[in-house]
PDB file of C-alpha atoms in Angstrom:
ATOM      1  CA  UNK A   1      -5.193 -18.204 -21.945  1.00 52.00           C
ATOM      2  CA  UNK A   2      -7.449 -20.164 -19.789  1.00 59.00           C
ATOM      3  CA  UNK A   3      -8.255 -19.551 -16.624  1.00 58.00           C
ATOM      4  CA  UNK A   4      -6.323 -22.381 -15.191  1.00 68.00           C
ATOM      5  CA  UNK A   5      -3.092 -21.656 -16.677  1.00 84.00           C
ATOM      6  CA  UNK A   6      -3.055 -18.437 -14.559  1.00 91.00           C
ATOM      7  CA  UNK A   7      -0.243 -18.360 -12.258  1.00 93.00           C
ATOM      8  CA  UNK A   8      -0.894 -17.320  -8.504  1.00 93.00           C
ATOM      9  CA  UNK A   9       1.082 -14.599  -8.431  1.00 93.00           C
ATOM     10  CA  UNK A  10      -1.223 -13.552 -11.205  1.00 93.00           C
ATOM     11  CA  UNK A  11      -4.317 -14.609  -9.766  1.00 93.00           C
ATOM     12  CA  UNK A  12      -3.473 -12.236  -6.647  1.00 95.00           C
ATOM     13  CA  UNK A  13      -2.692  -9.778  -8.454  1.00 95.00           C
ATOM     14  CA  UNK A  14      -5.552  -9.417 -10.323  1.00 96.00           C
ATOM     15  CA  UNK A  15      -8.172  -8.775  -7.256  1.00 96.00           C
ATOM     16  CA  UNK A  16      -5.340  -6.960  -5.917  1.00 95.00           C
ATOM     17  CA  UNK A  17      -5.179  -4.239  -8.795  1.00 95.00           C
ATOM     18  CA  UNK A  18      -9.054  -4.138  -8.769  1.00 97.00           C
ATOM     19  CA  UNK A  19      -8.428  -3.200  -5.389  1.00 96.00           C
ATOM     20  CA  UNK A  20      -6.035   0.010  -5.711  1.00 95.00           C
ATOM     21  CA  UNK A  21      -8.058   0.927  -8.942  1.00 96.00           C
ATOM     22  CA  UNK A  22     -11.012   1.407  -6.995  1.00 97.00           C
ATOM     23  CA  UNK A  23      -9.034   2.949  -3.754  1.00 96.00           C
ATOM     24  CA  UNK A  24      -7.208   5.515  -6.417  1.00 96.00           C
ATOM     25  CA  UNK A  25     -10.472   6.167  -8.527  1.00 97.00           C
ATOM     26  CA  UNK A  26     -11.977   7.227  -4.887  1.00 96.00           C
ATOM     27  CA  UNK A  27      -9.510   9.195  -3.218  1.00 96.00           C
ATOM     28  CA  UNK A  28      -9.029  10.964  -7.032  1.00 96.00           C
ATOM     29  CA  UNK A  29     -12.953  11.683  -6.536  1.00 97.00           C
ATOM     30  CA  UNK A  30     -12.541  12.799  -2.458  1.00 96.00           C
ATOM     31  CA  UNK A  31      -9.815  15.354  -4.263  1.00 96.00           C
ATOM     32  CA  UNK A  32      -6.450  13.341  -3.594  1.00 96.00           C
ATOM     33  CA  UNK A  33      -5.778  13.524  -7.334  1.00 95.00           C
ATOM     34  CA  UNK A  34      -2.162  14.176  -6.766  1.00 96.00           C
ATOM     35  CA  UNK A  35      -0.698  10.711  -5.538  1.00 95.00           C
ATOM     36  CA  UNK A  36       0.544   8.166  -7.618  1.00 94.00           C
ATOM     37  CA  UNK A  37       0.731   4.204  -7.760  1.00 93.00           C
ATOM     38  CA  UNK A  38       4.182   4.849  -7.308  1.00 94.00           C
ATOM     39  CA  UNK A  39       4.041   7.134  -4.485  1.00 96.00           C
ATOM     40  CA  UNK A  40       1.104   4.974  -2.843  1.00 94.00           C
ATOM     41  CA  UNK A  41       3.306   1.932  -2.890  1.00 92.00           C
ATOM     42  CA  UNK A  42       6.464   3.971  -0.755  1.00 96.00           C
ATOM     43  CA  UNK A  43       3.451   5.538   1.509  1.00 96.00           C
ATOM     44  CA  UNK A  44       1.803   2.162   2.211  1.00 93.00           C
ATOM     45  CA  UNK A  45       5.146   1.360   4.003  1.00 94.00           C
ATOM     46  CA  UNK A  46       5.470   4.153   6.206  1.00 97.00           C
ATOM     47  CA  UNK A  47       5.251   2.391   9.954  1.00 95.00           C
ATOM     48  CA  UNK A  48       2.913   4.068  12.417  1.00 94.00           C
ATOM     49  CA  UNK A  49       5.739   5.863  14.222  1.00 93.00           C
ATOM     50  CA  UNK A  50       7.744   6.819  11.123  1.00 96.00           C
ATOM     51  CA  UNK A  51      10.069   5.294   8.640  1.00 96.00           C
ATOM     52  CA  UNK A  52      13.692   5.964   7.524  1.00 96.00           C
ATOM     53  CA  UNK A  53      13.802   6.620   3.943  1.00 96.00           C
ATOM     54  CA  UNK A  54      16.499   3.629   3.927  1.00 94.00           C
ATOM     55  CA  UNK A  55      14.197   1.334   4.882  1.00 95.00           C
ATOM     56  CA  UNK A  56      11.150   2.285   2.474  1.00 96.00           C
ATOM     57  CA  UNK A  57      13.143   1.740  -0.531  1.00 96.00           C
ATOM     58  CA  UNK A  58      14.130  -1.472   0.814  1.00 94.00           C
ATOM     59  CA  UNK A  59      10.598  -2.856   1.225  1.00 93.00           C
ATOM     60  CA  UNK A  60       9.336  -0.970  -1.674  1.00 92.00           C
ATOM     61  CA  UNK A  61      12.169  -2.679  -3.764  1.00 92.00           C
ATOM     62  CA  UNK A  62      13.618   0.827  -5.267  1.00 94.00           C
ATOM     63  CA  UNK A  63      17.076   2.403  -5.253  1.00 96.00           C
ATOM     64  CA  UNK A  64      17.082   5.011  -1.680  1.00 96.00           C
ATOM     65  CA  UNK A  65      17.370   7.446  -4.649  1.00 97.00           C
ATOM     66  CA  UNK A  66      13.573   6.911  -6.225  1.00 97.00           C
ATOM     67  CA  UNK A  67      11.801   6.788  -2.731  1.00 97.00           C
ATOM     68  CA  UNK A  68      13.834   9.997  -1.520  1.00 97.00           C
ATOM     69  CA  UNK A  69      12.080  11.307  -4.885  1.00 97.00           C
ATOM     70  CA  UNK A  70       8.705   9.994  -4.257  1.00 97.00           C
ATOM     71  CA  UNK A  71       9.113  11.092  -0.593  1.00 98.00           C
ATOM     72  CA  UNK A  72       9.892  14.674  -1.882  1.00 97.00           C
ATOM     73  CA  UNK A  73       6.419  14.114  -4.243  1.00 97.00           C
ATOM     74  CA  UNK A  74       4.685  12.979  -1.258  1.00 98.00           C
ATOM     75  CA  UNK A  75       6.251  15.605   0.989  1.00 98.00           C
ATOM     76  CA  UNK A  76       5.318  18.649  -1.071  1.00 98.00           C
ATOM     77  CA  UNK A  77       1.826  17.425  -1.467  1.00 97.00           C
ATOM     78  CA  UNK A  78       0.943  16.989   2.191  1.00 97.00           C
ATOM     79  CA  UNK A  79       0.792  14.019   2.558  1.00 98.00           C
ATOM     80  CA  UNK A  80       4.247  13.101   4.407  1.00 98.00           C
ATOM     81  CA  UNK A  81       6.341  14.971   6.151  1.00 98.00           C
ATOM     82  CA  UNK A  82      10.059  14.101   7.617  1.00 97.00           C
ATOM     83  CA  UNK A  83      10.588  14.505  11.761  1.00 96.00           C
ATOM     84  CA  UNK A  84      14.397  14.076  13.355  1.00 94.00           C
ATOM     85  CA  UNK A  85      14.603  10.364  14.544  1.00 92.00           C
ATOM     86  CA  UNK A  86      14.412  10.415  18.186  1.00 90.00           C
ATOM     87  CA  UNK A  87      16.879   7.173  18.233  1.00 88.00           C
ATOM     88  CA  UNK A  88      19.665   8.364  15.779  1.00 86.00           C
ATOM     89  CA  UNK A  89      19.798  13.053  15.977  1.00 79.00           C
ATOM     90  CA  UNK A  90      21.470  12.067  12.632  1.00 87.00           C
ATOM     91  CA  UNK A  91      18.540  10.105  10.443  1.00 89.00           C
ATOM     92  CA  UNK A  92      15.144  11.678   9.716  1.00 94.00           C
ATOM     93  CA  UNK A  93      11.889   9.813   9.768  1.00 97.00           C
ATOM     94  CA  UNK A  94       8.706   9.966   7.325  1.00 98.00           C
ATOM     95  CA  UNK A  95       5.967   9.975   8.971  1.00 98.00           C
ATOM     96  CA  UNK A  96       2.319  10.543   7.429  1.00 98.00           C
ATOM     97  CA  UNK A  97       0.988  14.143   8.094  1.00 98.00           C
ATOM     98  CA  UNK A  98      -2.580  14.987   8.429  1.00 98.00           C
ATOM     99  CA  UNK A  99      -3.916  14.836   4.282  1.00 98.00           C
ATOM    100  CA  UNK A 100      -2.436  11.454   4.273  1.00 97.00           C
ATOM    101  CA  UNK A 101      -3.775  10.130   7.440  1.00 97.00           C
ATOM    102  CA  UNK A 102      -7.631  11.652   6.137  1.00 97.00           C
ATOM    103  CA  UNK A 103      -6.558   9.812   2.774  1.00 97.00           C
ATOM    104  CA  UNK A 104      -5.780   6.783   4.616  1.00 96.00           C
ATOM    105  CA  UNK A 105      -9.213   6.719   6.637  1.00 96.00           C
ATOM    106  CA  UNK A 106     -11.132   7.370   3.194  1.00 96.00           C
ATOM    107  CA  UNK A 107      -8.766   4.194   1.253  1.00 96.00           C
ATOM    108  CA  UNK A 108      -9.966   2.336   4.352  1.00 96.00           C
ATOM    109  CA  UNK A 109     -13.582   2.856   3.876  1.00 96.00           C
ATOM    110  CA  UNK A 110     -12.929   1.578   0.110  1.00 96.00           C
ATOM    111  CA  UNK A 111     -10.986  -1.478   1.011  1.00 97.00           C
ATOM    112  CA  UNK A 112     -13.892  -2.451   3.355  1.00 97.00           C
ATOM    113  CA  UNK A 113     -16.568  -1.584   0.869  1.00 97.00           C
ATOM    114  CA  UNK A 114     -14.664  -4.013  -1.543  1.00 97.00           C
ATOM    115  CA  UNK A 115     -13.596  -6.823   1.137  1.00 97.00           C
ATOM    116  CA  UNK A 116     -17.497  -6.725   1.592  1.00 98.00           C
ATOM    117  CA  UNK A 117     -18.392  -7.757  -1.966  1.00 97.00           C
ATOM    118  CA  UNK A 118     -15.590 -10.042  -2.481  1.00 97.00           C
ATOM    119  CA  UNK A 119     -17.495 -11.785   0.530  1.00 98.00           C
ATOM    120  CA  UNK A 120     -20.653 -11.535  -0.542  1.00 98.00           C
ATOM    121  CA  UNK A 121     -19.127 -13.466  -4.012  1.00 98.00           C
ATOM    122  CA  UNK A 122     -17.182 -15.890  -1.805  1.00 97.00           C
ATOM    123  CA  UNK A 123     -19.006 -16.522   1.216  1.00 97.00           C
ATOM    124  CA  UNK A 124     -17.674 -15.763   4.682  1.00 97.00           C
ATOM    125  CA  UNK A 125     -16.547 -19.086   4.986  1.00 98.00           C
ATOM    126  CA  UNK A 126     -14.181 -19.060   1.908  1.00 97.00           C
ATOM    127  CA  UNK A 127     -13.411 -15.583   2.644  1.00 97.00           C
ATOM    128  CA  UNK A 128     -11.745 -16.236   6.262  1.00 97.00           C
ATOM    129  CA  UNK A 129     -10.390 -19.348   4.520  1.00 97.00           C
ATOM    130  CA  UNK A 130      -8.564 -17.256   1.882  1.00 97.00           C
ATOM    131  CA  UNK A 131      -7.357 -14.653   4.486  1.00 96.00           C
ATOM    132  CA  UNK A 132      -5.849 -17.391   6.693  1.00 96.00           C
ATOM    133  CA  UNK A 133      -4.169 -18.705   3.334  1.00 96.00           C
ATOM    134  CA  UNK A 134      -2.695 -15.361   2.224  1.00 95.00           C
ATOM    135  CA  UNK A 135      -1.558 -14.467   5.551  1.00 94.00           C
ATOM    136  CA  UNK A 136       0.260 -17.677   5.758  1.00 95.00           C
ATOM    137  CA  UNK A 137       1.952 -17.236   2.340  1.00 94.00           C
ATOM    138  CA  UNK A 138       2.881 -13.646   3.222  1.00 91.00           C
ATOM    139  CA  UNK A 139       4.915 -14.739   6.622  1.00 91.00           C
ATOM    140  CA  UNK A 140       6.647 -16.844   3.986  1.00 93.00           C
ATOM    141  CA  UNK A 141       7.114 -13.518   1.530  1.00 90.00           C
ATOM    142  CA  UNK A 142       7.521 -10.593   3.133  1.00 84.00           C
ATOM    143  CA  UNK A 143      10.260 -10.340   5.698  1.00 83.00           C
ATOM    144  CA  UNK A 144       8.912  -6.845   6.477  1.00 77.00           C
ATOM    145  CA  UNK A 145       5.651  -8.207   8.107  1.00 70.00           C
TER     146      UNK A 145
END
């Protein structure tokens, strides 16, 4: 298939996969062997001050029933833990305990490392261009942002 018949969704996903492979391939190196695409996609949308369970399977697009399951992955590996909601005594939260926040500062230190290169290929110029683009399209996308 050429090139040019890619679609876009394809052609962001691409880069995007290069991405996590290298962020996973790191933290598996740093000794976070032990989290999976699946359970990095449920932690990516825990909010700073805690999720509800509820609402990670909703953005994460699973049933309440797979992200209570990758929770309870992500829970007994350290890397989450669940805190009463201070707005509803009857709800918990997620929140990220202290492996995943030192997981999240070493995937940060990756995706800069790569945003650097993909700069250096595209130029600074493109690069800001391309942000601005894919920010746009995401206020479009996401209703979570």
């Amino acid at each position: 298939m050429p090139n040019d018949a890619l679609n876009l969704g394809l052609l962001m996903f691409i880069p995007y996969r290069a991405m996590e492979d290298r962020v996973f391939d790191e933290l598996a190196a740093a000794g976070y062997d032990d989290i999976t695409r699946a359970q990095g996609r449920i932690f990516q949308r825990i909010a700073p001050g805690g999720s509800r369970l509820t609402d990670l399977a909703r953005q994460s697009s699973v049933t309440k029933q797979t992200a209570g399951f990758l929770v309870d992955q992500l829970e007994a590996a350290g890397y989450v833990t669940r805190i009463p909601d201070p707005s509803d005594g009857r709800a918990r939260l997620v929140v990220v305990a202290p492996r995943g926040a030192a997981a999240v500062a070493r995937s940060a230190g990756v995706v800069a490392e790569v945003e650097r290169e993909w700069t250096a290929h595209l130029g600074a110029e493109r690069t800001a261009v391309l942000r601005e683009l894919l920010t746009d399209l995401r206020a479009a996308t996401d209703p979570y942002a």
